[in-house]
Short mmCIF file of C-alpha atoms in Angstrom, two decimals:
data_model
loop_
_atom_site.label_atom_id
_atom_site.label_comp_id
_atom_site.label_asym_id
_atom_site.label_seq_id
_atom_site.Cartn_x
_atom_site.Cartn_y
_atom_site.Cartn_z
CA UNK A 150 0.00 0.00 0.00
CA UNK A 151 0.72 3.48 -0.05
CA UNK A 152 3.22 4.94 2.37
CA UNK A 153 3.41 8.99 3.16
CA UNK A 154 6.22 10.45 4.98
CA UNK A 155 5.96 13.85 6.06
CA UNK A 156 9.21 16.00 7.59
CA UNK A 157 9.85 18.19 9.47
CA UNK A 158 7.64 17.07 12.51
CA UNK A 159 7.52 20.39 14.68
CA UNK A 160 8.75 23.95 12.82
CA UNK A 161 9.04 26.98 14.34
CA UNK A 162 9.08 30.08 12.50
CA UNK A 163 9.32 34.14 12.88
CA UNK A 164 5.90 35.51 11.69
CA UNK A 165 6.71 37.27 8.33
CA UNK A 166 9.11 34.03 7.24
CA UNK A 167 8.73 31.49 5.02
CA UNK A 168 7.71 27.91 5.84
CA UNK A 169 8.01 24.73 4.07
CA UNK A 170 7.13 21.22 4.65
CA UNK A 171 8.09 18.44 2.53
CA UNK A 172 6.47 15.04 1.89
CA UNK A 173 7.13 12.08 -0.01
CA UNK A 174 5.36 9.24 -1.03
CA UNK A 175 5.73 5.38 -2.22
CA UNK A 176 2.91 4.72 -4.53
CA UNK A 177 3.62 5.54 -8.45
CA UNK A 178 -0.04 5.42 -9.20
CA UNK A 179 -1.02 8.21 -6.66
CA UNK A 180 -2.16 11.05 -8.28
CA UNK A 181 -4.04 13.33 -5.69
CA UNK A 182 -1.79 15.20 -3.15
CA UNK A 183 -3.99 17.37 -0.65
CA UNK A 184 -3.07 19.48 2.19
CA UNK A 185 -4.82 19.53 5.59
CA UNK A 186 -4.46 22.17 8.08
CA UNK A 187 -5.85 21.12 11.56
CA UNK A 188 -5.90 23.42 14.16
CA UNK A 189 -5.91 22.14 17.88
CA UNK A 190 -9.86 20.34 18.27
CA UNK A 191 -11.03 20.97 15.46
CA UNK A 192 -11.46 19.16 12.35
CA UNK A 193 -8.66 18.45 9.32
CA UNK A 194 -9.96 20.91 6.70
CA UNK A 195 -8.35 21.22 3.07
CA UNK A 196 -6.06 24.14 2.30
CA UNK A 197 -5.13 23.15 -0.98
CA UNK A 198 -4.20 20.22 -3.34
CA UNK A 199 -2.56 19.51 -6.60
CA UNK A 200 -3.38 16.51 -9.13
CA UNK A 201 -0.52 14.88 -10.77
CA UNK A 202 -1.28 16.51 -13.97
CA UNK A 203 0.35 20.12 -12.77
CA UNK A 204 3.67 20.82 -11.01
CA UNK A 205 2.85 23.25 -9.05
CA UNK A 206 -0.46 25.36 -7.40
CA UNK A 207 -0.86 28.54 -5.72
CA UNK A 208 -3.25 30.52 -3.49
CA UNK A 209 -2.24 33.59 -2.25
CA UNK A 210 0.19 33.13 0.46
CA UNK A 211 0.30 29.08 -0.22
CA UNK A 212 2.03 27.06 -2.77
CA UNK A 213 2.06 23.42 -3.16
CA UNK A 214 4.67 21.68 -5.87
CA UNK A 215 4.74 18.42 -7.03
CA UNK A 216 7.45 16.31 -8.47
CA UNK A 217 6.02 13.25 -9.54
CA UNK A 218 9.18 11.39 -10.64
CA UNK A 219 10.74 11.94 -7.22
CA UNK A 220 7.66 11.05 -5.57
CA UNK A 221 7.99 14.08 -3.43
CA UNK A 222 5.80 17.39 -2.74
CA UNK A 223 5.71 20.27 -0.87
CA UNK A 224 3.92 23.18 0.88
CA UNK A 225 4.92 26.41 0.52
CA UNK A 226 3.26 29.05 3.06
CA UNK A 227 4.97 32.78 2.71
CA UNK A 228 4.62 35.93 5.22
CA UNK A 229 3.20 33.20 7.88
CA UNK A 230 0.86 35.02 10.39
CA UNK A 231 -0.08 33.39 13.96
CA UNK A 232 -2.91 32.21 12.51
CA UNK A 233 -1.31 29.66 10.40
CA UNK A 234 -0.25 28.08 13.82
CA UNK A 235 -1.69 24.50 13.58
CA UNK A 236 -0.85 20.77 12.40
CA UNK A 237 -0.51 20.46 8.86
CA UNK A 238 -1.02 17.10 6.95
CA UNK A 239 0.02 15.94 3.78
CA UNK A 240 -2.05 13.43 2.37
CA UNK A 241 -1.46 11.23 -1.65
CA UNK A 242 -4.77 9.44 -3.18
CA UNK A 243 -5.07 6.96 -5.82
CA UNK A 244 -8.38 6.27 -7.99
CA UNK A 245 -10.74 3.36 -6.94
CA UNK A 246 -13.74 2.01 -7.50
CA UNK A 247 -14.70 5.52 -8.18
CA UNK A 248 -13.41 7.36 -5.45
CA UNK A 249 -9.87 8.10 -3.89
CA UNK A 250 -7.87 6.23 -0.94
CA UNK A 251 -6.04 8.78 0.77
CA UNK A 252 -3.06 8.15 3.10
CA UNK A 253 -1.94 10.64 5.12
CA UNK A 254 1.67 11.35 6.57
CA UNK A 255 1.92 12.09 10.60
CA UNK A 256 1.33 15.53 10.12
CA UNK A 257 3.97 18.65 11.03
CA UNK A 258 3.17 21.04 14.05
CA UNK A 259 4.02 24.76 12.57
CA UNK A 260 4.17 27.60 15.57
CA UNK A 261 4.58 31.11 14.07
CA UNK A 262 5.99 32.82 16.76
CA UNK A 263 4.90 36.78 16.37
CA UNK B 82 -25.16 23.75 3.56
CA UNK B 83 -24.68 21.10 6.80
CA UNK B 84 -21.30 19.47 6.93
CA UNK B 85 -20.70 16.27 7.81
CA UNK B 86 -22.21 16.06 11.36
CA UNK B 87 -20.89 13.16 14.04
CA UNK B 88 -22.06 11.84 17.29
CA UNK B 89 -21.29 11.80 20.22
CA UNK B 90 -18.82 14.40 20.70
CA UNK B 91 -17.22 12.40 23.07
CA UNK B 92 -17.29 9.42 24.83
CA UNK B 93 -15.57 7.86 27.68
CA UNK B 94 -16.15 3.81 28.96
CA UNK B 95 -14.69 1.32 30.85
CA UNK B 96 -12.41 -1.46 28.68
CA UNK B 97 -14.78 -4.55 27.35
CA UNK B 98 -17.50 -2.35 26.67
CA UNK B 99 -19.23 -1.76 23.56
CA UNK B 100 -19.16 1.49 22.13
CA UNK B 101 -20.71 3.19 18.81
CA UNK B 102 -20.19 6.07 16.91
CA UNK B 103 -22.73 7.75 14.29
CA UNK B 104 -21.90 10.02 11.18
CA UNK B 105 -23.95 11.87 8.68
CA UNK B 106 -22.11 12.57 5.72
CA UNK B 107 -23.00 15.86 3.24
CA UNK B 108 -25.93 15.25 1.42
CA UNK B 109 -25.41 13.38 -2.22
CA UNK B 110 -21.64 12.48 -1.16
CA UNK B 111 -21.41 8.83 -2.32
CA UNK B 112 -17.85 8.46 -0.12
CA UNK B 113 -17.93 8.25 3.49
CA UNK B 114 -14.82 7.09 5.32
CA UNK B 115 -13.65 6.30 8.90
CA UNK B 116 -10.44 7.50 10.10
CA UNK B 117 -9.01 6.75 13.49
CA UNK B 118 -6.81 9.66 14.77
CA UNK B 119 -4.26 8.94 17.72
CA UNK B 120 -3.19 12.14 19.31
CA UNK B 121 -0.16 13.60 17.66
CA UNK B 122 -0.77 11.70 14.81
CA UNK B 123 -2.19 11.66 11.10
CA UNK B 124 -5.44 10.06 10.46
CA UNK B 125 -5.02 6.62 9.37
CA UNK B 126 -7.77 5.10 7.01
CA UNK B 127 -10.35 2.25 8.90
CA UNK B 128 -12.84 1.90 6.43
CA UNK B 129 -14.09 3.78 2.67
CA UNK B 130 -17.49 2.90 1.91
CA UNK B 131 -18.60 3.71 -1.89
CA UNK B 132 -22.57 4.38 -1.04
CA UNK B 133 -23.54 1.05 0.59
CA UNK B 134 -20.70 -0.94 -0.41
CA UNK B 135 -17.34 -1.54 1.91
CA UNK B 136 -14.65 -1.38 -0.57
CA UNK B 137 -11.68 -1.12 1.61
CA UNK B 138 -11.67 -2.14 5.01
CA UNK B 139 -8.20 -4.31 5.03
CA UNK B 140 -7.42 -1.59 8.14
CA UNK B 141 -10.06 -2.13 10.01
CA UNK B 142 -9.39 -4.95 13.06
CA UNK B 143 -12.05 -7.00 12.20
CA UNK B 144 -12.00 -8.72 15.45
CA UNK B 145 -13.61 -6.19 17.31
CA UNK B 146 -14.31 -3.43 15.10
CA UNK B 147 -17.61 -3.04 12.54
CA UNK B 148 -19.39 -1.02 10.53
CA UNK B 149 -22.14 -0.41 8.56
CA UNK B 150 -24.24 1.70 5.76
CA UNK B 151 -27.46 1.07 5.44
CA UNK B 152 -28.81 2.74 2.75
CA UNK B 153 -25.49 4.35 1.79
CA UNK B 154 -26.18 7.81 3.99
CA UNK B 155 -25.77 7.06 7.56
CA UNK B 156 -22.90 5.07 8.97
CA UNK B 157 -22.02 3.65 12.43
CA UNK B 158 -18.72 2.41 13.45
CA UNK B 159 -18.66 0.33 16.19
CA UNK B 160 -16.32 -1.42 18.77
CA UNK B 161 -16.77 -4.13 21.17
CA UNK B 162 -15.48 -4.65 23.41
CA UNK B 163 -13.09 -1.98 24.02
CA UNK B 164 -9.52 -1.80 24.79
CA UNK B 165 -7.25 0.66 26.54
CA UNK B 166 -5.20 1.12 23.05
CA UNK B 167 -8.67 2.22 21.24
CA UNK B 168 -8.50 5.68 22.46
CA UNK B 169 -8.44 8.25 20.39
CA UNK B 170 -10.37 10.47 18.12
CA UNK B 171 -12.87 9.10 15.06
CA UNK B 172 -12.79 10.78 11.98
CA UNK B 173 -15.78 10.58 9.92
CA UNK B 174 -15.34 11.76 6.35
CA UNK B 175 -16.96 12.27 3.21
CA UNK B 176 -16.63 13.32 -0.49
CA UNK B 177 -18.45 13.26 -3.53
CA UNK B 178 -16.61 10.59 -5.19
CA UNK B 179 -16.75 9.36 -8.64
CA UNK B 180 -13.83 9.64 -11.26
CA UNK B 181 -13.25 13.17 -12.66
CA UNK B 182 -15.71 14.53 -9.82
CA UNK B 183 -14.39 16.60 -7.07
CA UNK B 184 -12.70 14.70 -4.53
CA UNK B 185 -12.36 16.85 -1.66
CA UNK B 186 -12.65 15.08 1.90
CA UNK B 187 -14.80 17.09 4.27
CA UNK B 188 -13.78 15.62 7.71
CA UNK B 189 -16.65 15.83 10.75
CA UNK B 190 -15.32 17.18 14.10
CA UNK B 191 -14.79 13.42 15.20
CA UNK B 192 -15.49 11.51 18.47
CA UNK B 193 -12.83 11.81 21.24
CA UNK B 194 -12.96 8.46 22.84
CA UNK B 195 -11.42 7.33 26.24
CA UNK B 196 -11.57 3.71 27.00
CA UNK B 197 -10.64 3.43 30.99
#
């Protein structure tokens, strides 16, 4: 099956900075990369995603590029605010029986400190 | 529009007992899955339903886990009995499915549960 590893684990940042998280992932036939941002209680909610057709995605202050022949993919967030404080999880899907398996990586914990 | 709505909110019980959890996916979303979420953790995939239809539950620990979707709208996840290593939160999600369709997840707020 599919496997999703996800680095770094915790990142700290100034707000203003840049911040970048990096996953990779095993599966060749994935071709669905969405990005959760889960702040603490609450619910995993999408903050973007990128199909394997396109290298790379942006909106506004977040980026997401894929490189699908090093199996790898990353999230870009620029001029981070506090409010970007939360877990972040990268997830790859595959197509199945009409719908996509998603696997997600252990997720990275991003403090913007103000 | 009503997300996808879960129940109970949270839930705490003694080990051996049974325990169930409800979801109610968005309206005309043919996916509903099950995630299990250990704290610190990413959610890790129990079961994907495709409306009625199981068709990947090789996560799921069929020994004391189950679930069900009758009528492929409702679903309950269930566990019994409980162990100590079953805590932890229950992601319900769903998504439209269907090739070339939006696939967008749309997690609930999940069940916290605490088996004591």
């Amino acid at each position: 099956g599919e496997n999703v590893e996800q680095h770094p684990s915790t990142l700290s940042v100034q707000e203003g900075d840049s911040a970048v998280i990096k996953c990779t992932y095993s599966d060749s036939a994935s071709n669905y990369f969405p990005w959760y941002k889960q702040e603490l209680g609450k619910r995993p909610q999408l903050i973007i995603d990128i199909r394997s057709n396109v290298g790379e995605k942006k909106d506004q202050r977040i980026a997401v590029t894929l490189n699908k022949t090093a199996k790898h993919f990353s999230l870009h967030i620029t001029e981070t605010q506090p409010e970007d404080s939360a877990v972040y999880f990268c997830a790859a899907g595959s197509s199945g029986a009409g719908s996509y398996q998603l696997t997600f990586g252990k997720g990275t914990k991003l403090s913007v400190i103000p | 529009e009503a997300g996808v709505v879960q129940s109970p909110r949270y839930k705490i019980i003694e080990k051996k007992q049974p325990v169930a959890f409800w979801c109610n996916p968005i309206s005309g979303h043919n996916t509903l899955y099950w995630y299990r979420q250990n704290l610190g953790q990413g959610p890790e995939l129990l079961i994907r339903y495709e409306n009625e239809e199981a068709v990947d539950d090789s996560q799921l620990p069929k020994d004391r886990f189950s679930a069900e979707r009758l009528k492929g709208v409702d679903s309950t996840l269930k566990i019994q009995p409980a162990e100590l290593g079953d805590s932890a939160v229950y992601l319900c999600a769903s998504s439209l499915g269907g090739y070339g369709r939006l696939v967008e997840a749309f997690f609930g707020q999940g069940t916290r549960l605490t088996v004591v």
